[in-house]
Short mmCIF file of C-alpha atoms in Angstrom, two decimals:
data_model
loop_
_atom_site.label_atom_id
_atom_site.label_comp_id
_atom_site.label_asym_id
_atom_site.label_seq_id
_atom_site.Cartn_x
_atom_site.Cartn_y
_atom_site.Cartn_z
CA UNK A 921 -27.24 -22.64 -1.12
CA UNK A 922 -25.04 -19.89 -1.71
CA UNK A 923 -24.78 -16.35 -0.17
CA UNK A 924 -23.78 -12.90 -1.09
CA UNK A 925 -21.91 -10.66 1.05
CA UNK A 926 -20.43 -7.08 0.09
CA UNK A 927 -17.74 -5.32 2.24
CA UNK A 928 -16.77 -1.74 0.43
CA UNK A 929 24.18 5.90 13.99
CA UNK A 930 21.64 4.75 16.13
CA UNK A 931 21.12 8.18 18.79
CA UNK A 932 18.67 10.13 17.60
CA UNK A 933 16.79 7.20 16.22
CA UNK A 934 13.51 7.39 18.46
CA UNK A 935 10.48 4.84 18.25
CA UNK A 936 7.31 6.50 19.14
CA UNK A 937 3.57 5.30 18.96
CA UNK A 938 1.80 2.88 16.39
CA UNK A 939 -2.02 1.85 16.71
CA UNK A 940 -2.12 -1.65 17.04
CA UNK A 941 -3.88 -3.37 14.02
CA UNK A 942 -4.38 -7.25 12.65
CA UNK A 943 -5.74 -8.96 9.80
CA UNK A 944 -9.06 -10.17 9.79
CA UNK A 945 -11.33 -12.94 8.03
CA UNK A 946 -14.75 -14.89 8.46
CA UNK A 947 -14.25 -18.26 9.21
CA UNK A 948 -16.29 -21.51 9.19
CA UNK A 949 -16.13 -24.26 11.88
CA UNK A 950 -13.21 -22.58 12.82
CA UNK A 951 -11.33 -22.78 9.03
CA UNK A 952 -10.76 -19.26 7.22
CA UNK A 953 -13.43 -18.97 4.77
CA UNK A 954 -10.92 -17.91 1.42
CA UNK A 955 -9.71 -19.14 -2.00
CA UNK A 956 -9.21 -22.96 -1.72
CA UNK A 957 -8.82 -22.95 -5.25
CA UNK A 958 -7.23 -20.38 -7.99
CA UNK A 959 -9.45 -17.52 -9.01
CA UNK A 960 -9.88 -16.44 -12.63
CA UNK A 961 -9.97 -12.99 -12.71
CA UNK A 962 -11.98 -11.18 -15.46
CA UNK A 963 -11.19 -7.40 -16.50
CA UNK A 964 -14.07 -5.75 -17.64
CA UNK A 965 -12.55 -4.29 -20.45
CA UNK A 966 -15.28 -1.63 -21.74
CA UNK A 967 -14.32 0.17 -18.28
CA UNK A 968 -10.85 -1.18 -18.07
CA UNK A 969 -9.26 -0.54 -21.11
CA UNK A 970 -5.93 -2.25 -22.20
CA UNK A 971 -3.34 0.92 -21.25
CA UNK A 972 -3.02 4.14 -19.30
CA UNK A 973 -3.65 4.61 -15.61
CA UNK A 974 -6.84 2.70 -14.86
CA UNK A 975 -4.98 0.07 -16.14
CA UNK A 976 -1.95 0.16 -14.07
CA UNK A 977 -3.87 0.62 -11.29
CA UNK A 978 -5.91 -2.40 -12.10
CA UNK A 979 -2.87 -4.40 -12.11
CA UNK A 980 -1.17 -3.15 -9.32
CA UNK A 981 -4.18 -3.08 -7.26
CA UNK A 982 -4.24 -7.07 -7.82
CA UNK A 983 -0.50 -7.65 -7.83
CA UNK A 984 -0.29 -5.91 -4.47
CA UNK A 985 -1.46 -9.08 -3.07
CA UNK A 986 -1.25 -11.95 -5.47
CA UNK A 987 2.69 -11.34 -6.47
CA UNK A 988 3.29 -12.26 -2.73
CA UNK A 989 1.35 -15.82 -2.87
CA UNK A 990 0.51 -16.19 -6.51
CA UNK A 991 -3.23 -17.57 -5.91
CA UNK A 992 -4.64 -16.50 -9.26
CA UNK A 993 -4.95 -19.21 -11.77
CA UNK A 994 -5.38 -16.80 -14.77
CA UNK A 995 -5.87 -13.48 -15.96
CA UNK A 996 -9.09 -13.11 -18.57
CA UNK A 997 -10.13 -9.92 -20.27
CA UNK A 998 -13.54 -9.95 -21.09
CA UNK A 999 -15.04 -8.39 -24.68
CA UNK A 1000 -15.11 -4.77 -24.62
CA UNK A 1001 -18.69 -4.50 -26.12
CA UNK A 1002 -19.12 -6.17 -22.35
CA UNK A 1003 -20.32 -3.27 -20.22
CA UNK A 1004 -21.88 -4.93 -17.22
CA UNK A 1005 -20.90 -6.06 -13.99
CA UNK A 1006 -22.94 -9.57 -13.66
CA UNK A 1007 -22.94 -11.14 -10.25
CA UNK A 1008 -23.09 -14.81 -9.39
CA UNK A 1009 -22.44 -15.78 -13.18
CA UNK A 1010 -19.32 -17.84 -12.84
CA UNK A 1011 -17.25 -15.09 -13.22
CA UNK A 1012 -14.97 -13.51 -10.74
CA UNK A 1013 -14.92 -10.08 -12.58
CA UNK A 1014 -13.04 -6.46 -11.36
CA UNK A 1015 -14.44 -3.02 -13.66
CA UNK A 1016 -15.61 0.66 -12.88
CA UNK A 1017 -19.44 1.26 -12.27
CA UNK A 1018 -21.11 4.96 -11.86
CA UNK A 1019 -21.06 5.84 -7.77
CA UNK A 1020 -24.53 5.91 -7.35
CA UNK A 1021 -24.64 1.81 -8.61
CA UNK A 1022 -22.51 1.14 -5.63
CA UNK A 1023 -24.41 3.36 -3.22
CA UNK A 1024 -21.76 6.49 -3.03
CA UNK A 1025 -18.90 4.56 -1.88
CA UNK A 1026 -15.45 4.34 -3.75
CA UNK A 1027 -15.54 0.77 -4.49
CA UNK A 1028 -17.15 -2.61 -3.18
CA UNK A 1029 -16.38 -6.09 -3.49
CA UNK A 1030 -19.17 -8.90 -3.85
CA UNK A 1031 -18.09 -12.03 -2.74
CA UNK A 1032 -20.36 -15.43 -3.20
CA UNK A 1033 -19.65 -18.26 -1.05
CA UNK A 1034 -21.96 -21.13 0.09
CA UNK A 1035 -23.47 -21.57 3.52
CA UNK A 1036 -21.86 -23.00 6.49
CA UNK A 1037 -22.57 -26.54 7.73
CA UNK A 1038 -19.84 -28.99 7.94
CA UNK A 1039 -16.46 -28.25 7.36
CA UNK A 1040 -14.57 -24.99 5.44
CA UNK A 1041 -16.28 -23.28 2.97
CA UNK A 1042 -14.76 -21.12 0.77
CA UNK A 1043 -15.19 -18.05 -1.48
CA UNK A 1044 -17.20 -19.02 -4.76
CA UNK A 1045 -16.96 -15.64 -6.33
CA UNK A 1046 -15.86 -12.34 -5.58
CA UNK A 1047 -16.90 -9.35 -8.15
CA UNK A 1048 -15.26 -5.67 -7.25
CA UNK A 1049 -16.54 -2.39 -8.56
CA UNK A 1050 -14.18 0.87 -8.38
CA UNK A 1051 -16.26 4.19 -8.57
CA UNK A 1052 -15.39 5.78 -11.97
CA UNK A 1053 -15.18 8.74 -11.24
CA UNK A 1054 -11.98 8.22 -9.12
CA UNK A 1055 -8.42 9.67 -9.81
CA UNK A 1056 -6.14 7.07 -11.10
CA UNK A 1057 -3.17 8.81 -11.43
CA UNK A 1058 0.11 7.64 -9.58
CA UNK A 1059 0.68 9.70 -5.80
CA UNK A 1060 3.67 10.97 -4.33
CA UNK A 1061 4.72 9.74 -0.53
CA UNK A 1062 2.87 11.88 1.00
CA UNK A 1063 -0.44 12.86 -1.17
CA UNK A 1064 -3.02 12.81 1.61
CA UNK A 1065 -6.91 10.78 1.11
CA UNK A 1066 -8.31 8.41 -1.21
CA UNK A 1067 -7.10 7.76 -4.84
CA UNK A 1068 -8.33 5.12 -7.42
CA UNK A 1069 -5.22 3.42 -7.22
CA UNK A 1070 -5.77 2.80 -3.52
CA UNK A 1071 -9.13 1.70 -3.45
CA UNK A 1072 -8.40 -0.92 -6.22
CA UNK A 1073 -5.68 -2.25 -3.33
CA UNK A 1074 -8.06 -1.93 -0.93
CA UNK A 1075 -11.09 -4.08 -2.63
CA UNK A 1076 -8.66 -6.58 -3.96
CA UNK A 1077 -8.09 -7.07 -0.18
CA UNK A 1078 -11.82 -8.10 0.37
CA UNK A 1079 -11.33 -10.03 -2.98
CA UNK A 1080 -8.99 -11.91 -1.30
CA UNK A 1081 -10.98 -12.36 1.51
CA UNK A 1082 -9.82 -9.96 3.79
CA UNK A 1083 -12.08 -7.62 5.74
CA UNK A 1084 -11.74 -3.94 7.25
CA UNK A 1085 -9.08 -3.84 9.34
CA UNK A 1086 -7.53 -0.72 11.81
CA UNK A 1087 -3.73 0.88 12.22
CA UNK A 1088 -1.68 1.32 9.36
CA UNK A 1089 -3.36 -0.69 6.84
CA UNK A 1090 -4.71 -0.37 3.06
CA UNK A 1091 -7.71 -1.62 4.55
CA UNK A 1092 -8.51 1.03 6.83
CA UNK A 1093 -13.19 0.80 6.87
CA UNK A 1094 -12.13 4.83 5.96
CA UNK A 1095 -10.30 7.44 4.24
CA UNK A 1096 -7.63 8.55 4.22
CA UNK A 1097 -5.82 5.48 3.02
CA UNK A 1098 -2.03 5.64 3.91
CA UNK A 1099 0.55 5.55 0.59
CA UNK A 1100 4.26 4.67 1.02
CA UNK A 1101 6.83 6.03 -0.93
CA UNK A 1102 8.33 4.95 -4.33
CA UNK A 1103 7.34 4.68 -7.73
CA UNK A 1104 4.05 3.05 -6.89
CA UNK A 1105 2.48 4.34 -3.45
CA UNK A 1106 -0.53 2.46 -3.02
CA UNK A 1107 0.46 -0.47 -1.35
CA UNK A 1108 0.05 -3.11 1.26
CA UNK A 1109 0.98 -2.33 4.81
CA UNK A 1110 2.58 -5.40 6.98
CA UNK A 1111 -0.44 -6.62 8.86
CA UNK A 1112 -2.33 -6.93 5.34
CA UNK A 1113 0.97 -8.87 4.33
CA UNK A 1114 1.00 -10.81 7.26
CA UNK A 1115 -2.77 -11.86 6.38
CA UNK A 1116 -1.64 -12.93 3.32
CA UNK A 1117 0.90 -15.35 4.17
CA UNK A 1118 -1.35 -16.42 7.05
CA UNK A 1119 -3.64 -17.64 4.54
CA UNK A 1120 -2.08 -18.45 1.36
CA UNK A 1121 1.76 -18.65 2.31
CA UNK A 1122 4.32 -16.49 0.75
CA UNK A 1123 5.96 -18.27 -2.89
CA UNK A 1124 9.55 -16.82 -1.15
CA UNK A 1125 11.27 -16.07 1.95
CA UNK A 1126 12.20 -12.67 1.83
CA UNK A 1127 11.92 -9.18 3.52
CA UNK A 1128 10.53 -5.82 2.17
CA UNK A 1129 11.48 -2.71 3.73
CA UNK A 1130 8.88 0.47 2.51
CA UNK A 1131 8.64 3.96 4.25
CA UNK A 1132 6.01 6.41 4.51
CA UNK A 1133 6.05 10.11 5.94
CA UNK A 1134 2.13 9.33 7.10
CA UNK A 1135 1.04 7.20 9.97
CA UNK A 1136 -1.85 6.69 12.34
CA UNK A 1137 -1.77 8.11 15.81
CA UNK A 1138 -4.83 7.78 18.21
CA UNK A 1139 -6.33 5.72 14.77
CA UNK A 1140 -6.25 8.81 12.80
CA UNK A 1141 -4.51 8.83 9.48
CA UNK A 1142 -2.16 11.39 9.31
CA UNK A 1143 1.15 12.76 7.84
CA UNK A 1144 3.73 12.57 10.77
CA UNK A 1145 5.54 16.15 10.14
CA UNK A 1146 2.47 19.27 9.07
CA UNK A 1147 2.35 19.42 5.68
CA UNK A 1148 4.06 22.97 5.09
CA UNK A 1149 7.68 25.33 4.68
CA UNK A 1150 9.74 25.67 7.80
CA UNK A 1151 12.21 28.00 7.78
CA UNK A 1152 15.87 26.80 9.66
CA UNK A 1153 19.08 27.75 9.80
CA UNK A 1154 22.52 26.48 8.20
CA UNK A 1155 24.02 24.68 11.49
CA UNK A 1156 20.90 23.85 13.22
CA UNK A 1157 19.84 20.64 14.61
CA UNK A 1158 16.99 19.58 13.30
CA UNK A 1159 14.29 16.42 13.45
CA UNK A 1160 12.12 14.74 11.00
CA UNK A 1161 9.63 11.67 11.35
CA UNK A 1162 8.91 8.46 9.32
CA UNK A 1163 6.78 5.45 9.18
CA UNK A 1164 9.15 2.21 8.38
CA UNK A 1165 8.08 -0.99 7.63
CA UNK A 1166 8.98 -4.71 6.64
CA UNK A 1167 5.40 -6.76 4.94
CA UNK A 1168 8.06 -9.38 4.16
CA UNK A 1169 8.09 -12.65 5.83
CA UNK A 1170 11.56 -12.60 6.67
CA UNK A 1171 13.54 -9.74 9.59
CA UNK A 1172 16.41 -7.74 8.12
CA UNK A 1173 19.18 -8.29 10.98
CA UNK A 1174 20.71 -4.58 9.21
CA UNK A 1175 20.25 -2.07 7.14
CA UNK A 1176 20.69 1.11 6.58
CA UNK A 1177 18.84 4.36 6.87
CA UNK A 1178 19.07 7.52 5.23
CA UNK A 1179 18.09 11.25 5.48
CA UNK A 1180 18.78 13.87 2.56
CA UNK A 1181 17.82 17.06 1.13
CA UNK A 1182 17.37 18.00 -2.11
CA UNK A 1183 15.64 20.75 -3.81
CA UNK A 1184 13.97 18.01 -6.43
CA UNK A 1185 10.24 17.43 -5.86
CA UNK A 1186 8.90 13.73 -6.17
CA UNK A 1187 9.20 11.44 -8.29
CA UNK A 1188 12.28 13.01 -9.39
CA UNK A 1189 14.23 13.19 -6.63
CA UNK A 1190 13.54 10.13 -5.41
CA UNK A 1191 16.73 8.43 -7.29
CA UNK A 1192 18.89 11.17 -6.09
CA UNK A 1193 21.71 10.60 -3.70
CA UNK A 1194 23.12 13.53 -2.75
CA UNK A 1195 23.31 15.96 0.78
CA UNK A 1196 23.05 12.79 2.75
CA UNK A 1197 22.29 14.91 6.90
CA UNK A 1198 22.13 11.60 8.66
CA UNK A 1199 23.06 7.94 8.73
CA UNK A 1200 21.45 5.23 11.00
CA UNK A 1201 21.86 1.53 11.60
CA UNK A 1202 18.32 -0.29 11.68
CA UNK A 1203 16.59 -3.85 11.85
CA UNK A 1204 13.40 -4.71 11.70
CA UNK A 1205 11.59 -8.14 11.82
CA UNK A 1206 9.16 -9.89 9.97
CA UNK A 1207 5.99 -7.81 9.70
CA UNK A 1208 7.16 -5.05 11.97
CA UNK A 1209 7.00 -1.71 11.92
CA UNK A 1210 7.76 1.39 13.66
CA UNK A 1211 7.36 5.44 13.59
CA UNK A 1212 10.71 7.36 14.18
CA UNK A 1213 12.17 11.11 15.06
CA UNK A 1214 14.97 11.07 12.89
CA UNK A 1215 17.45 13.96 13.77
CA UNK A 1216 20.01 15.57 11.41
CA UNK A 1217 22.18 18.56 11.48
CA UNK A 1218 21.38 21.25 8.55
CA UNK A 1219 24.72 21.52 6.51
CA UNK A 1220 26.86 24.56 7.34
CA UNK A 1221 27.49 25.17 3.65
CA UNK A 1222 23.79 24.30 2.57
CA UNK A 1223 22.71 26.74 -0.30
CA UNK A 1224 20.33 29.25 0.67
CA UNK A 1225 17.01 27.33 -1.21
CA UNK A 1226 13.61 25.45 -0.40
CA UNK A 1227 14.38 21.44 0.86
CA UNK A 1228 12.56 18.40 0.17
CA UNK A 1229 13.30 15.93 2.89
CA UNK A 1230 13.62 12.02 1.67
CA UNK A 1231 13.85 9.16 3.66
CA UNK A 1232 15.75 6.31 2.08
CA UNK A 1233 15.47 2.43 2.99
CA UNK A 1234 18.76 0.25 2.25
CA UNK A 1235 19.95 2.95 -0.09
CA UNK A 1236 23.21 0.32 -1.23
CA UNK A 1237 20.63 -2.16 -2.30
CA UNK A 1238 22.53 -4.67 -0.19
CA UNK A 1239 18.88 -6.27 1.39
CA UNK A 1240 17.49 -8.77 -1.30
CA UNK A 1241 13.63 -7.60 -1.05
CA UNK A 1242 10.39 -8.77 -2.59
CA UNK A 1243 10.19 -5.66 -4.32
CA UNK A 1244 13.45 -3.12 -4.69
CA UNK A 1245 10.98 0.11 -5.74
CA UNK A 1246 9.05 1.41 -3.07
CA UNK A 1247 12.55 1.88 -0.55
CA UNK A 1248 11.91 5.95 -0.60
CA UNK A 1249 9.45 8.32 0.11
CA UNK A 1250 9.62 12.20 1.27
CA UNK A 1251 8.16 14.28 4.19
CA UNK A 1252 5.40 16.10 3.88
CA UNK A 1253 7.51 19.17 5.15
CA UNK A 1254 9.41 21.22 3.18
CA UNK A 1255 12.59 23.47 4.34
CA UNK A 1256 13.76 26.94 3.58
CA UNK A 1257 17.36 27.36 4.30
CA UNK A 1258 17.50 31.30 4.93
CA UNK A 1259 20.34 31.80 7.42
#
């Protein structure tokens, strides 16, 4: 018998508070119930099509996860005259469905696995819809709430067969869901990453610092500087704080950290290098993380203009990482040099 389940310098470096948060999975006879054998993954085309940003998040909503353990077996498309979402037919399939089909949440996953006697068990099937009417677009560091590239990381958690999970974490039972910075900002957090190699084992030994300018304090999402302009002074001393982590399986004994300002708005200024305000010497273990006051001195001969404030991870590239594009994000605060 089978069953069904659904699941929708150093001063001035200053750790302050993370909720505590962990992985989590069913388990039978004591064995994690998961993939004990390579999925095939089918992408309902007629709802996925072949480019643009449902695409990419498709991908990266799947890669998140599976580039870190490579469990998937293959990658199907299925006919694009193929507009339904079958469950228990053989067919571990990911598409977009109309909210009200998935009762008004942003996405669920349907996973199929068979009853638990003697032994592990594992998953059977796992089918995930996204709610359509979701923005796909790529965020910025700190773009606050729920996005349709976030909730495709999020279900491919439960595809995986991960379940809802507190602290910093993609798979957060809520919104918001916490981005990091870079090119792609929904991500994995460490304790999902730890999951994963708990599970499935990493393909590599490495680290993988990201950063974020949101965090969770008292278990509430939020960005860790007010969203907003402050207005400072050339000469002042000033503080900004971050969310760093490492989801790789391996510490980083050193690196280096980063503050600048620069008048260029994400994504743009994210490859900048320029009015570097503060230097600092880090490490950070294996699946660790950490939220920090980072204080910097505003330039003397600062141009009178509007700052974005960017926090960059090993900005030499000297740390061999898992992935070397999501090292940067910016601060949801903004500041106007006027004196």
């Amino acid at each position: 018998m089978k069953t069904t389940t659904f699941v929708g310098a150093v001063a001035a470096l200053v750790l302050g508070g993370t909720e505590a948060g962990a992985a989590a999975w069913d388990t039978c006879n004591g064995t994690p119930v998961k993939w004990y054998s390579g999925p095939v993954v089918y992408r309902n085309r007629c709802s996925i099509p072949d480019s643009g940003n449902v695409n990419t998040a498709y991908w990266n909503g799947l890669r998140q996860w599976d580039d870190l353990s490579h469990i998937v077996s293959g990658f199907n498309v299925n006919a694009a005259t193929d507009c339904s979402l079958d469950h228990s037919d053989g067919q571990n399939e990911i598409g977009l469905c109309d909210r009200a089909a998935i009762d008004g949440n942003n996405g669920v996953t349907y996973s199929t696995v068979g009853l638990c006697f003697i032994g592990s068990n594992g998953i059977d099937e796992a089918d995930v819809c996204i709610a359509s009417d979701l923005d796909f677009t790529p965020r910025t560091g700190n773009a606050f709430g729920t996005s349709g590239r976030s909730t495709f990381v999020h279900e491919a958690g439960h595809f995986f067969g991960f379940k809802h999970e507190g602290g910093h974490s993609i798979l957060r039972t809520s919104p918001p869901h916490l981005v990091t910075g870079g090119s792609e900002s929904s991500t994995l957090w460490p304790t999902n990453a730890q999951g994963m190699n708990t599970l499935y084992g990493y393909s590599q030994t490495k680290p993988n610092l990201l950063p974020s300018s949101m965090g969770v304090v008292g278990d509430v999402a939020q960005t860790l500087d007010p969203s907003g302009t402050v207005t400072v002074c050339r000469g002042t001393a000033q503080s900004v704080k971050f969310y760093v982590g490492n989801m790789g399986n391996a510490a980083v004994s050193s690196y280096t950290l980063r503050v600048r300002l620069s008048p260029t708005a994400p994504p743009n200024g994210y490859s900048e290098s320029t009015t570097v305000v503060a230097t600092f010497n880090h490490a950070l273990g294996a699946f660790s993380e950490g939220i920090y006051s980072l204080g910097f001195t505003v330039p003397a001969s600062l141009p009178f203009n509007t700052y974005y404030v960017y926090l960059d991870m090993d900005p030499e590239g000297v740390v061999s990482e898992l992935r070397e594009n999501d090292n940067t994000t910016v601060s949801a605060m903004t500041l106007r040099v006027g004196c």
